[in-house]
Amino acid sequence: MAIKNYILICGGTACESSRADDIYKNLIAECASQGVSDDVQIVKTGCFGFCEQGPIVKILPEDSFYVQVKPEDAKELVSEHIVKGREVTRLLYDKNKSKKHAKVEDIQFYQKQFRIVLRNCGFINPENIDEYIAREGYAALEKALFNMTPDDVIGELKTAGIRGRGGAGFPTWMKWNFTKQVENDTKYVVCNADEGDPGAYMDRSTLEGDPHSILEAMTIAGYTCGARQGYIYIRAEYPLAIKRLEIAMQQARDYGLLGEDILGSGFSFDIEIRLGAGAFVCGEETALLASIEGERGMPRPRPPFPAVKGLWGQPTVINNVETWANIPMIILKGGDWFSKIGTEDSKGTKVFALTGKIRNSGLVEVPMGTTLREIIFDIGGGIANDKEFKAVQTGGPSGGVITKADLDTPIDYGSLMGLGSMMGSGGMIVMDEDDCIVDVTKFYLGFSVDESCGKCSPCRIGGRSLYNILDKITKGEGEMEDLEQMKSIGQAMKKASLCGLGQTAPNPILSTIHYFEDEYLAHIKDKRCPAGKCKELISFNILADKCIGCTACARKCPVGAITGERRQLHRIDPELCIKCGVCLETCKFGAIYVR
Amino acid sequence: MAEIQTDCRTSTHAEPCREIDPGSVIPVVDEIITQYRSTRGALIPVLQSVQNLLGYLPKEILTHISRELSIPYSEVAGVVTFYSFFSTTPRGKHIIRVCLGTACYVRGGKEVLQALTRELKIKVGQTTDDHQFSLEIGRCFGACGLAPVVMIDEDVHQRVKPNAIGLLLAAYRDDDDQDRGGSDEKA
Ligand SMILES: Cc1cc2nc3c(=O)[nH]c(=O)nc-3n(C[C@H](O)[C@H](O)[C@H](O)COP(=O)(O)O)c2cc1C
Ligand code: SF4
Ligand code: FES
């Protein structure tokens, strides 16, 4: 019997943890018990990107987009949608639209997106190689092996103009060409899946949703540069991605697409997975290679660059997951096609993890040159809870903030640099009026200090001093000289640090002092935290006209700082209060305020 | 390749979280070492597999690994201290990891962490006296859209509220096998 409906369930990490697996199992059970198993194919796919609304279930061919689905909803989805052909309106994303369906194209979140990297995420079952192949998977590998010379491949990448997506934006064709040109028997291809930027998960979703695209691309690089062995270095925190890669590698081997004599071409290539062990600096390419070699993951001075002298001293091509995911499409559709997308300076698309105080958190892929305003307000739906937009941080702990004044800047490598930030790997953290810029900057510095490997002193000592100064400022002990001092330490670190971590760690400080000097001054001069975040500078109080004496806060306060009789005005003892904010969160009457 | 597990419940040993007798596990450690004999750069994969099995890396085992792989002990110890995943002391039955990635931080991850340190009366990196819980921090679990996020063993808990921490922990205490799977706390 022919399949009538396809049910796609998001199997990305965020949805998976909201019990997508139970939904999947219940749907299978319901289809069986309602006798429609043969009419329906149920598929667990990669991340749909619209994480805020997860878990998400999509039913084809109607293209119905169901959000925040619960395992209990399976019964109704099957009995109504599948059996009776009626959409379950209460679960549709756009319940109020007059149109009958909330089709995927109608959802604003997807309208400005353009998917190359995430082309298969949410469409195929990542654990089934046939579905990848059905969407032109491994066609690029076949084309490269049988119709292109290694120089043709490099030429295509050059025409495409693709630059690395791991942070630095180095032209990919040049890297590959360096490695290709070295005469050497042993060469390596490495995929950097260490995704260190805290608050970003583009690479994870790509690996979970479309693992074969990475294997295919790495094999193409092996053929082009003359390598027979590849490594994927992936964070141990990504168990689902690791599992799907392992399944994909096994299937590719079974199909003769990986291993000895690929597709009968005489070319052999295989891949091994190596797991990270919890060190951010291992995302830096030379540290990553040291880690694969079994050593402490400390960066090594460059040059020599890995392309010439990398893993175990051999020429090594190392690229980021997102860079790899673009490669098969470039080979298949041509460099010309790719180079027409994006801006002069930056070709193609970029995937961003849009998070923080944004209404629609999620993964978005847009052409380079899209403005921040389009991403945050059109795609992201603006700021959550109708708060005021304050800034967006790109480039993670290596980047900087972008303010309202620059929201119309088209995003590409150059323009973000110009604003004192950087593209980075794609983390995009939106902050609102309740976020204290000094506090967030301290967070980033704390991260860099924690993760510094300690090999060189500018980073080790400079980072610590910067952190200490910021800490002082957030405690109301800052002095005016501190700003200048941070700037000069920052400049010294930028110049003298050995690797990118130390060179970029001061960026959040330099950028926020530039754009938010007044907020630093409020902390330093007025001993005031305008956002009400810095504990030493705020106090919790109760509004007499709002408090009804319900005692809820007093019962929740972990240190018994709140007293008051039932139905009487309560009071917070400032001596006892540890400013944990539990009362603020507990009070239903808005009677707690922060000063 | 071995499955990644931070959770010692699934390990093959009865009480892996307490001190173990190193002598008794040497045979399984040797099995792991044999598996990686032909692997270049085997040290880290070996340490990862052994820790997955035992829950932590006792000193005697590290000396054994150093001898078997012919890598100086100082180098083995250097690697173990460099990577934050390796632990040389026994950890709790449940590993709690609070996400302090940026998205979770701006959505209140720090407050969640404070509530946990208060409730458990331990600091980050420590284990409770009853060996029930170890507290650690993580940097982004890829569920930023539903921040703040706490991972307990393999379960991801989303939109965690500081004042609901007690309830969350209660489900894990004493390990009666009730359902406590990753859940959306706002519900
Ligand atoms: C401290 C530090 C951390 C880094 N972390 C990552 C990372 O997590 N993932 C990544 O792909 N690149 C990371 N990089 C960049 C890599 O060093 C390297 O440039 C990248 O893997 C090259 O790939 P691409 O040309 O495809 O971008 C990091 C760099 C530095 C300095
Ligand atoms: S800059 Fe920092 S992380 Fe990089 S090598 Fe120096 S100490 Fe290590
Ligand atoms: S920042 Fe916490 S899950 Fe990403």
Short mmCIF file of C-alpha atoms and ligand atoms in Angstrom, two decimals, chain A residues 163-170 172 175 192-197 203 280-286 288 302 318-321 323-324 398 425 499-502 504, ligand 1:
data_model
loop_
_atom_site.label_atom_id
_atom_site.label_comp_id
_atom_site.label_asym_id
_atom_site.label_seq_id
_atom_site.Cartn_x
_atom_site.Cartn_y
_atom_site.Cartn_z
CA ARG A 163 35.78 31.11 3.66
CA GLY A 164 36.12 29.05 6.83
CA ARG A 165 33.12 29.09 9.16
CA GLY A 166 35.07 28.19 12.30
CA GLY A 167 35.95 31.75 13.16
CA ALA A 168 38.90 33.13 11.27
CA GLY A 169 37.33 33.10 7.80
CA PHE A 170 40.37 31.84 5.91
CA THR A 172 39.12 27.25 2.09
CA LYS A 175 44.19 25.70 2.69
CA ASN A 192 36.80 20.45 13.85
CA ALA A 193 33.60 19.59 15.71
CA ASP A 194 34.74 20.92 19.05
CA GLU A 195 32.23 23.79 18.91
CA GLY A 196 33.54 25.72 21.85
CA ASP A 197 31.54 28.95 21.77
CA ASP A 203 27.66 22.36 14.37
CA PHE A 280 37.72 24.81 25.09
CA VAL A 281 41.17 25.66 23.81
CA CYS A 282 41.17 22.34 21.91
CA GLY A 283 38.94 24.06 19.35
CA GLU A 284 42.03 25.98 18.28
CA GLU A 285 43.45 23.97 15.44
CA THR A 286 46.98 23.32 16.69
CA LEU A 288 43.17 20.13 18.62
CA ARG A 302 52.17 29.01 13.80
CA ILE A 318 41.42 21.14 9.05
CA ASN A 319 38.00 22.69 8.60
CA ASN A 320 34.98 23.46 10.70
CA VAL A 321 31.77 21.40 10.50
CA THR A 323 32.55 24.69 6.21
CA TRP A 324 32.47 20.97 5.44
CA SER A 398 36.16 36.46 21.21
CA SER A 425 31.34 30.56 14.71
CA CYS A 499 46.90 31.81 20.21
CA GLY A 500 43.52 33.20 19.30
CA LEU A 501 42.11 32.66 22.77
CA GLY A 502 44.41 35.16 24.43
CA THR A 504 40.69 37.82 21.38
C1 LIG C 1 40.50 29.57 21.23
C2 LIG C 1 40.00 29.10 19.91
C3 LIG C 1 38.91 28.25 19.85
C4 LIG C 1 38.43 27.79 18.64
N1 LIG C 1 37.37 26.96 18.65
C5 LIG C 1 36.91 26.48 17.47
C6 LIG C 1 35.80 25.60 17.46
O1 LIG C 1 35.24 25.28 18.50
N2 LIG C 1 35.38 25.12 16.27
C7 LIG C 1 35.98 25.47 15.10
O2 LIG C 1 35.58 24.98 14.05
N3 LIG C 1 37.02 26.32 15.08
C8 LIG C 1 37.50 26.83 16.24
N4 LIG C 1 38.57 27.68 16.22
C9 LIG C 1 39.18 28.00 14.91
C10 LIG C 1 40.19 26.94 14.49
O3 LIG C 1 41.44 27.26 15.06
C11 LIG C 1 40.37 26.89 13.00
O4 LIG C 1 40.56 28.17 12.53
C12 LIG C 1 39.21 26.27 12.27
O5 LIG C 1 39.01 24.96 12.70
C13 LIG C 1 39.51 26.26 10.80
O6 LIG C 1 38.40 25.80 10.07
P1 LIG C 1 37.70 26.73 8.97
O7 LIG C 1 38.75 27.27 8.07
O8 LIG C 1 36.77 25.80 8.29
O9 LIG C 1 37.00 27.80 9.71
C14 LIG C 1 39.05 28.18 17.43
C15 LIG C 1 40.13 29.06 17.49
C16 LIG C 1 40.59 29.52 18.69
C17 LIG C 1 41.74 30.44 18.70
#
